[in-house]
XYZ file of C-alpha atoms in Angstrom:
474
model
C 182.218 -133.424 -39.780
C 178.707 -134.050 -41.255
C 176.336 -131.436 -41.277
C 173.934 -131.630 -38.523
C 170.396 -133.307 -38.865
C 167.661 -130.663 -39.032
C 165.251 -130.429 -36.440
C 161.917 -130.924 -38.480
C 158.644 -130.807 -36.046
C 155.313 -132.950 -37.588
C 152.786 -131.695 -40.474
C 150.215 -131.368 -38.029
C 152.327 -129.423 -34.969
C 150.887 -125.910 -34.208
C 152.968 -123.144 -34.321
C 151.416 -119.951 -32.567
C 152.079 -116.928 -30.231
C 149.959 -115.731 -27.117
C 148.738 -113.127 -25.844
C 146.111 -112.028 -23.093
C 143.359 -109.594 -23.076
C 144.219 -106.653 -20.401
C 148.182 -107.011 -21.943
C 146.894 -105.877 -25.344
C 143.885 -104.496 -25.894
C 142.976 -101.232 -24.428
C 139.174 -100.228 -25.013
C 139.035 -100.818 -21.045
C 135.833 -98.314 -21.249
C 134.490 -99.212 -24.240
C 131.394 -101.857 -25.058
C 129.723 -102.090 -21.532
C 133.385 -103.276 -20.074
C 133.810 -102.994 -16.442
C 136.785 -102.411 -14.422
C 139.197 -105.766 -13.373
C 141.599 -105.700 -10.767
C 144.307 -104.937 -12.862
C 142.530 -101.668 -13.834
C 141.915 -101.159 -10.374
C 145.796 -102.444 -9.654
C 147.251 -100.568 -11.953
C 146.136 -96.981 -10.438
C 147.706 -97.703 -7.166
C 150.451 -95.577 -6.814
C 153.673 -97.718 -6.608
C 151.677 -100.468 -8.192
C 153.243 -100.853 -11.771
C 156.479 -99.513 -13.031
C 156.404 -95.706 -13.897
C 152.667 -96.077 -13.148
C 151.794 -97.795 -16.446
C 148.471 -99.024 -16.978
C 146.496 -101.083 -19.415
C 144.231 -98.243 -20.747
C 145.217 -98.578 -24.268
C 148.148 -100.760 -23.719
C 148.944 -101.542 -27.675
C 145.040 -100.812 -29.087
C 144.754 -104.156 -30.184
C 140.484 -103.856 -29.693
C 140.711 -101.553 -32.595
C 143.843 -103.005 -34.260
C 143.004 -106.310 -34.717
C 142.336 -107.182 -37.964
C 145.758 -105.599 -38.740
C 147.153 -107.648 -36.194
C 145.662 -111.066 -37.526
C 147.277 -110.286 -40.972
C 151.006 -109.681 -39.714
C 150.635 -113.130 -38.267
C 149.292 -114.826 -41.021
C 152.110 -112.564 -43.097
C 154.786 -114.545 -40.839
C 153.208 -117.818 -41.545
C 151.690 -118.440 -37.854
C 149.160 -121.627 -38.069
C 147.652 -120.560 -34.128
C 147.071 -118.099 -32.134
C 146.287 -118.062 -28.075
C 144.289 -115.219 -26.741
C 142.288 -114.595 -23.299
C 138.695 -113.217 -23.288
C 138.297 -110.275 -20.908
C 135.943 -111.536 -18.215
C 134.503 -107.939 -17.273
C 134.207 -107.090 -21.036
C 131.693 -110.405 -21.918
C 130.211 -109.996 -18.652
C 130.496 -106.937 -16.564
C 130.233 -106.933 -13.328
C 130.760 -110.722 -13.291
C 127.247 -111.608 -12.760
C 124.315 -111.539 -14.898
C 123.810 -112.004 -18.781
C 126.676 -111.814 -21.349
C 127.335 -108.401 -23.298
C 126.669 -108.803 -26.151
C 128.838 -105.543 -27.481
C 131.307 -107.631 -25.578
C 131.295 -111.053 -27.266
C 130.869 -110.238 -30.690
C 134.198 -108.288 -30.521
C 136.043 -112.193 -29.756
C 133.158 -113.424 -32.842
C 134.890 -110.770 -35.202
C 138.452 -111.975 -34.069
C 138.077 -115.422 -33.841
C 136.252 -115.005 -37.678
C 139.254 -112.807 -38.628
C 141.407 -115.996 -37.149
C 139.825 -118.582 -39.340
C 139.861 -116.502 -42.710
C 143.167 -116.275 -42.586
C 143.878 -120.177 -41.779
C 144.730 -119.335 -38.125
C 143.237 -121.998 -35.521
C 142.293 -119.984 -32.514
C 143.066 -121.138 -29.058
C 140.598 -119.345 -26.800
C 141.976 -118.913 -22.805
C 138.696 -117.686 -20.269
C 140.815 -116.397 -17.690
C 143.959 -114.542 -17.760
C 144.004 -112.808 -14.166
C 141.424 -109.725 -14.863
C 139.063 -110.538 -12.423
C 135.736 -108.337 -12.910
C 136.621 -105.874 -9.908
C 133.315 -106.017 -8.036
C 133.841 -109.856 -7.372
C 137.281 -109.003 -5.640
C 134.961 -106.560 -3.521
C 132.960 -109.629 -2.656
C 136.020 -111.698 -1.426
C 137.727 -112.878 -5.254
C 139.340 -116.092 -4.863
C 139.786 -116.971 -1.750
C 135.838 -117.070 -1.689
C 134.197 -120.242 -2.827
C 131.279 -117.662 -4.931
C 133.917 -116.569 -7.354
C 134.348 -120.584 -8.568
C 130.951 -120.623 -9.462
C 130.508 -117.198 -10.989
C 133.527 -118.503 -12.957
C 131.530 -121.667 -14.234
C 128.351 -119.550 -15.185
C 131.253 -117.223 -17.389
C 132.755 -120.151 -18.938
C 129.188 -121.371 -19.979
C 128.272 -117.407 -22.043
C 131.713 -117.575 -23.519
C 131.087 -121.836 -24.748
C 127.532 -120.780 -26.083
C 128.647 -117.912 -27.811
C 131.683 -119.289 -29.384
C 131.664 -122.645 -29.394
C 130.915 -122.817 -33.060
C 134.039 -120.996 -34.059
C 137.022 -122.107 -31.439
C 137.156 -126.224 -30.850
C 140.524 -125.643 -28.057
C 139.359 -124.147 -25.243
C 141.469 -123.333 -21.829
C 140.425 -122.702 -18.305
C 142.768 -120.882 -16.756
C 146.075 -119.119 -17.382
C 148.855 -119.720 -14.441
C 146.101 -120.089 -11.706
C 149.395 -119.769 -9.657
C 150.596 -116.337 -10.266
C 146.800 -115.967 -10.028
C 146.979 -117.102 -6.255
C 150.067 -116.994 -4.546
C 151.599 -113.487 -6.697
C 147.908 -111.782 -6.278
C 147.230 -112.919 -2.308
C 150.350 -113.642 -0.912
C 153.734 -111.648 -2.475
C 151.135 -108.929 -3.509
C 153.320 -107.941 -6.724
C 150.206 -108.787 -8.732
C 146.537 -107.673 -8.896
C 144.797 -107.336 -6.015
C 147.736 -106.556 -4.593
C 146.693 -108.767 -1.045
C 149.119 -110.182 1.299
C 147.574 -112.955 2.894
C 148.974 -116.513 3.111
C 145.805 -118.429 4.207
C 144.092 -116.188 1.151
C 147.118 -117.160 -1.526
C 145.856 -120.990 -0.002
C 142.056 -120.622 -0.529
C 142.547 -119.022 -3.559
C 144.640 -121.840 -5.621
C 142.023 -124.263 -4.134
C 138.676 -122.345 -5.804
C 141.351 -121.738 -8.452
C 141.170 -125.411 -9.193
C 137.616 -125.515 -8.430
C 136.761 -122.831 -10.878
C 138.987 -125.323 -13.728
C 136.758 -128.066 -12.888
C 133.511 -126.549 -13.045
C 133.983 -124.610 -16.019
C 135.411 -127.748 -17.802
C 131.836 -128.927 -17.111
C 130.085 -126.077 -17.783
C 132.269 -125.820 -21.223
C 131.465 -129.213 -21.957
C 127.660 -129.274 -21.522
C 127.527 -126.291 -24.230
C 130.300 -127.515 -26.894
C 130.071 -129.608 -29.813
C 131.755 -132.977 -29.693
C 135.775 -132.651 -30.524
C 136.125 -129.665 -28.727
C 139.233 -129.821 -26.622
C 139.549 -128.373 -23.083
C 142.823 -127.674 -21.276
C 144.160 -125.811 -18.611
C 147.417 -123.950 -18.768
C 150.253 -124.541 -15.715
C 153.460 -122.818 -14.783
C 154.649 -125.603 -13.545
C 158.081 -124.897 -12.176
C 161.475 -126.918 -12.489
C 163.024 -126.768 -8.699
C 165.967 -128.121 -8.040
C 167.602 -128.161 -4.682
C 171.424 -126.723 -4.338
C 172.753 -129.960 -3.145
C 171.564 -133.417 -2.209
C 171.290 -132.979 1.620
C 168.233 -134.357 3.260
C 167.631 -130.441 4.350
C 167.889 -129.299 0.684
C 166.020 -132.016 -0.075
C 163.125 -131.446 1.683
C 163.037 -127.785 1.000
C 162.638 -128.621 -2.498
C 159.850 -130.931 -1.985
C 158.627 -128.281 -0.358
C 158.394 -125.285 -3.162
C 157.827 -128.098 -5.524
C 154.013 -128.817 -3.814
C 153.342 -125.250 -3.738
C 154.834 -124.582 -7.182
C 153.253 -127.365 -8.940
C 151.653 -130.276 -6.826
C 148.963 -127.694 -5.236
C 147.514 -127.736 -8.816
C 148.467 -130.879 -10.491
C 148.085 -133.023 -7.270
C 143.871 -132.268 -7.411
C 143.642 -131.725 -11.286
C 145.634 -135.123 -12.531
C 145.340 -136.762 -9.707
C 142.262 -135.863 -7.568
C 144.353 -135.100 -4.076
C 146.438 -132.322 -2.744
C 149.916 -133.695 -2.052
C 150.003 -134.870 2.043
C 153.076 -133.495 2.316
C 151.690 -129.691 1.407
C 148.997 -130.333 3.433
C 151.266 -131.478 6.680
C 153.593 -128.194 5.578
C 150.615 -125.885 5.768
C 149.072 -127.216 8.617
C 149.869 -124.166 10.732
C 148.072 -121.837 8.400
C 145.096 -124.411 7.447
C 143.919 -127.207 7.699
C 142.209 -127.032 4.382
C 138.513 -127.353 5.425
C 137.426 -125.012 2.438
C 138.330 -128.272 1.217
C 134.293 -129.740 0.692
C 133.284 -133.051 0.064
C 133.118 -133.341 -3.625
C 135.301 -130.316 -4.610
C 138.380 -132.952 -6.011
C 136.058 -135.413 -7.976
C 135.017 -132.324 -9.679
C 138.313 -130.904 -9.797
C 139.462 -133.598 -11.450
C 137.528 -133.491 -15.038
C 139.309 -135.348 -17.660
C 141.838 -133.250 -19.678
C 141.539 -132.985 -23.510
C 145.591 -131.588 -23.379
C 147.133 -129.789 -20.968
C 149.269 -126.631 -21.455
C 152.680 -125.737 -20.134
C 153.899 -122.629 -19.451
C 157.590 -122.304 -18.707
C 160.267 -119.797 -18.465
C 162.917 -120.716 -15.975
C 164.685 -123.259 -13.330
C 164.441 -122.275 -9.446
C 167.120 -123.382 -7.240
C 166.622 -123.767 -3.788
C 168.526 -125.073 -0.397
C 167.253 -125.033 3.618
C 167.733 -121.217 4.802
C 170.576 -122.102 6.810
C 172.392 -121.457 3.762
C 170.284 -118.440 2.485
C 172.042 -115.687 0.589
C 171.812 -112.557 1.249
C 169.754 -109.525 -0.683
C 166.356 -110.033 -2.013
C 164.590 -113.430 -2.147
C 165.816 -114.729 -5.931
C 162.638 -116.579 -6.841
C 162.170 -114.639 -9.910
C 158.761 -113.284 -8.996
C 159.120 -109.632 -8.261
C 159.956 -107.607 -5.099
C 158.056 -107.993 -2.157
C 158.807 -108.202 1.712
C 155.493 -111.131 1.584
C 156.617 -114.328 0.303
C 154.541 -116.364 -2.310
C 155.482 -119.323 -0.592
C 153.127 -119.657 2.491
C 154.083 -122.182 5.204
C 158.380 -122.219 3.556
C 160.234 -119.346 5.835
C 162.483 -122.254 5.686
C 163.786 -122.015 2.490
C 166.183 -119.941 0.769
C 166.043 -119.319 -3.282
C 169.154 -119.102 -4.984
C 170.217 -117.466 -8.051
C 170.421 -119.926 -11.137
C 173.611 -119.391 -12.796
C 174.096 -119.062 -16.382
C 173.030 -116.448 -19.097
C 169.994 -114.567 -18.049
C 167.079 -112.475 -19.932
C 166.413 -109.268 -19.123
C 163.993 -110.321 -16.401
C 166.823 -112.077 -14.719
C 165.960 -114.965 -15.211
C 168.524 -117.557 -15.933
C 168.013 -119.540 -19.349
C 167.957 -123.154 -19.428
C 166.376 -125.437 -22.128
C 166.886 -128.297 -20.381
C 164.357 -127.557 -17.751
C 161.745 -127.430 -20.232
C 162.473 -130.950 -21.391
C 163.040 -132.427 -18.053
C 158.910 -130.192 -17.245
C 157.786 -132.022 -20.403
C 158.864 -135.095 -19.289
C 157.446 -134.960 -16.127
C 153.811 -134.259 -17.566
C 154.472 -137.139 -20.226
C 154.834 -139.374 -16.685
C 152.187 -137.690 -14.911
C 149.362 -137.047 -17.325
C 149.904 -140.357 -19.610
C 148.347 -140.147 -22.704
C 147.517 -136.538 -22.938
C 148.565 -134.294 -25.756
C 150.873 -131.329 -24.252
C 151.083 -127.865 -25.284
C 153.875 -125.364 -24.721
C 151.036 -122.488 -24.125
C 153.879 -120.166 -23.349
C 157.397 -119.684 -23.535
C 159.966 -116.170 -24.536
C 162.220 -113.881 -23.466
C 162.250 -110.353 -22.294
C 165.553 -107.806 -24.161
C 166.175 -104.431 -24.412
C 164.941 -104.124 -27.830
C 165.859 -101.095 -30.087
C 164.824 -100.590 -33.544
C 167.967 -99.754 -35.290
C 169.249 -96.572 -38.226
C 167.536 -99.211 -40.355
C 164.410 -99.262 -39.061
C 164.719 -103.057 -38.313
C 164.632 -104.439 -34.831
C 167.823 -107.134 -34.416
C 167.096 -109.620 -31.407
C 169.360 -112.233 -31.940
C 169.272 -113.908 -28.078
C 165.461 -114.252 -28.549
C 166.815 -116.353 -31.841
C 169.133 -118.089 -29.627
C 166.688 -118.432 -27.218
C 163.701 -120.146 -29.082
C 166.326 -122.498 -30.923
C 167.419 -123.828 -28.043
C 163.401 -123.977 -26.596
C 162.339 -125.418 -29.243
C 164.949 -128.017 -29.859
C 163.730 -128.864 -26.430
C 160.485 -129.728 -27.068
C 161.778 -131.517 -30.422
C 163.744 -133.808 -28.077
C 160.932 -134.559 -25.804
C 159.172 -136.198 -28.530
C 161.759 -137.923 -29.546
C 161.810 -139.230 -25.721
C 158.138 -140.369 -25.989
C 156.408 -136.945 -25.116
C 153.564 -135.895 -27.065
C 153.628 -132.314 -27.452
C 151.138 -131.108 -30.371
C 152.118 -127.139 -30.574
C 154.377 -124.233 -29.270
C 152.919 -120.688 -28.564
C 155.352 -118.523 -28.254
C 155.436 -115.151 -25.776
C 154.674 -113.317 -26.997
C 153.345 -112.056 -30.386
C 154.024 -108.643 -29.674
C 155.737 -106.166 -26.745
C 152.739 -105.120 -24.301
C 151.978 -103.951 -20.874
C 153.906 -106.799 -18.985
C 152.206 -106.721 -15.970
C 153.734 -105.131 -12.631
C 156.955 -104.203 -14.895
C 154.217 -102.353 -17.087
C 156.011 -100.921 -20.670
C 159.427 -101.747 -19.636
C 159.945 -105.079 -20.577
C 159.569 -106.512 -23.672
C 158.988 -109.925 -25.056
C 157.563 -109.643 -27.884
C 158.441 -111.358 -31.378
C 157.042 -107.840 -33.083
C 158.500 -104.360 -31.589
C 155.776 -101.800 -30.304
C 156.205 -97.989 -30.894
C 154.412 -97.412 -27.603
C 154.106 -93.661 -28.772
C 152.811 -94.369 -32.426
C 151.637 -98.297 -31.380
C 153.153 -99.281 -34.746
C 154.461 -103.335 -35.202
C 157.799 -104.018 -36.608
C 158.528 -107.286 -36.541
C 161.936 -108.289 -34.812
C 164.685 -110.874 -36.499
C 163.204 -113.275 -34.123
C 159.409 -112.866 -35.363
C 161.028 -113.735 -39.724
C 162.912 -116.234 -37.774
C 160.172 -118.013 -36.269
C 157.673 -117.749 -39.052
C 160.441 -119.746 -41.436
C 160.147 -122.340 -38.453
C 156.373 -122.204 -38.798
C 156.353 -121.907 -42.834
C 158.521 -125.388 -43.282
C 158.416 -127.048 -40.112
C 162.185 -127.053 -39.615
C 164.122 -124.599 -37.375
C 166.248 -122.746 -39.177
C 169.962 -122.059 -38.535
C 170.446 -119.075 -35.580
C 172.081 -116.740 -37.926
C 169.503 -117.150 -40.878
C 167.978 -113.656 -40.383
């Protein structure tokens, strides 16, 4: 048999990892920075695994320049970080700190020496503390504070970083942190998780125009979705309609007002007994809906879901943590559904295909935009080895098939400009804090030193000739 055609990605494609502020950096005291509610989050007892916190999580506020070089060393052409909101501007009010911002000046400078093109994300969940004691985001306020923040951060950086994004899965953001409760602030409340996604959205489209009225022309503005691939378990009308139902509160509650300037009717009519939506003002969606510059996709799994008549039993399998609250307000109805197939060590079930069939969607629903894959990895039990080398040969398996993905989109007619892969190194994941990790680059979390996995030489071949390499080249 002939030897298979390589899969060889564009000149011009981006080839990055992400990252987010509270995940990585540590310093939480340091510079004028205030607590978020993950600091806050993280000390409740029961919180986080083992009680982790993001304290010093992997020190990258005083590792960074060492940091910048083992990326360039692997031949990385991008990089996605988040800006700490209470470190720029503690409290969440007021004027920018200045001890604050010119920490991202000397990273994003550090970036650019080294031929990396920044990608610069304004929120990644750590919402400055004292605006969650004012109502967070289920108040309309914390929109506009949002807008005033996006402004400091344009001014001051503007200069250096030309692609710019909003927000960072405003739904984890909304429906994990106000209605499961598995994330920061830890609230329960399904008319909250509601008002929240909507000044969620808000908060994108007035700090797209707040972004644009202080950047130079050519600067690109975004806003990064977890958009998720539901299927339902068969094609009965009931299944059916529970999948149009996780679908509107999965993705249409955010890409039904930012692409298309209208919350789907049919969320509406399913939430009706919670809301009806009149935090909704008049001329929230027109400014919602700002023109995108791209659009970034964040995707890790496939859901599968049927009518709860058919519900399985143990723990709702939606992938999002353990909670007796549901992240779905207004869907009792449905029942999740474990995906089969190989799984990560998250659980969750992997499947390249839903990528492509996500990509696709966006291609149809956002024509001519330029996508991004803003995120995308897998969590293992990584050990470093006798050797001292860290072997991680499903993440290999994993991005191949991910990538090859997103090489077959574009063949199909999407137009998908860069990958960003999570993430560049293990860190504090969240409500799982140290024990999962998905990084391309090990973590000693006693020593904090970076050894970079199989999957890390792998990838930066991939980004050094533009061509994935075989899955057993490392």
């Amino acid at each position: 048999m002939p030897e298979p055609k390589p899969v060889t990605f564009p000149p011009a494609f981006l080839w990055g990892a992400a990252t987010s502020a509270y995940q990585i950096e540590g310093a939480v005291r340091e510079g004028g920075r205030t607590p978020s509610i993950w600091d806050t989050f993280s000390r409740t007892p029961g919180a986080t695994a083992g009680g982790d916190t993001g304290d010093v999580a992997v020190d990258h506020y005083h590792r960074y320049r060492d940091d910048v070089a083992l990326m360039a060393e692997l031949g990385l052409n991008a990089y996605r970080f988040s800006v700490s909101w209470p470190r720029v501007q503690p409290t969440g009010r007021g004027p920018a700190a200045q001890a604050g911002l010119d920490f991202y000046r000397r990273l994003v400078d550090e970036l650019l020496a080294h031929g990396i093109r920044p990608a610069l994300t304004l929120y990644h969940w750590d919402l400055p503390q004292e605006l969650e004691d004012a109502g967070g985001w289920p108040e309309r306020e914390t929109a506009l504070r949002f807008a005033e923040y996006a402004q400091l951060v344009g001014e001051a950086l503007g200069d250096r970083v030309e692609q710019w994004i909003t927000l960072n899965e405003p739904w984890c953001s909304a429906f994990l942190g106000y209605g499961s409760g598995v994330h920061a602030p830890g609230r329960t409340e399904p008319l909250g998780a509601l008002r929240a996604a909507h000044h969620l959205n808000l908060a994108h489209g007035l700090g797209t125009q707040a972004l644009r009225s202080v950047l130079p022309a050519g600067a690109s503005v975004a806003v990064s979705l977890n958009s998720q691939v539901i299927r339902p378990l068969s094609q009965h009308p009931a299944d059916l309609a529970a999948a149009q139902r996780i679908d509107d509160l999965a993705c249409g509650v955010f890409h039904g007002p930012v692409l298309h300037g209208a919350y789907p009717a049919t969320l509406l009519e399913a939430t009706s007994s919670l809301t009806d939506w009149s935090y909704v003002l008049d001329g929230d969606l027109r400014a919602i809906r700002q023109p995108l510059d791209a659009l970034g996709l964040n995707y890790y799994t496939t859901a599968l879901v049927s009518s709860a008549d058919t519900a399985p039993e143990g723990p709702r399998a939606d992938g999002h943590g353990s909670s007796a609250h549901s992240p779905w307000p207004g869907s009792e109805d449905v029942a999740f559904h474990q995906v089969p197939g190989e799984q990560t060590e998250m659980g969750w079930t992997i499947d390249p295909g839903g990528l492509h069939e996500l990509i696709m969607r966006y291609t149809r629903e956002a024509p001519g935009v330029p996508l991004y894959v803003t995120e995308n990895g897998a969590a293992y039990p990584d050990k470093v080895d006798a050797d001292g080398r860290v072997h991680d040969p499903e993440r290999i398996a994993y991005l191949h098939g991910h990538l090859s993905a997103v090489h077959r989109a574009n063949a199909d007619g999407a137009d998908v400009r860069g990958y960003y892969l999570w993430s560049l190194m293990d860190n504090f994941e969240w409500a799982y804090g140290y024990a999962k990790r998905f990084g391309a680059v090990h973590v000693d979390y006693a020593t904090l030193a970076r050894t970079p996995k199989s999957s890390a030489h792998w990838y930066g071949r991939a980004a050094r000739t533009g061509q994935l390499p075989p899955v057993d080249a490392v």
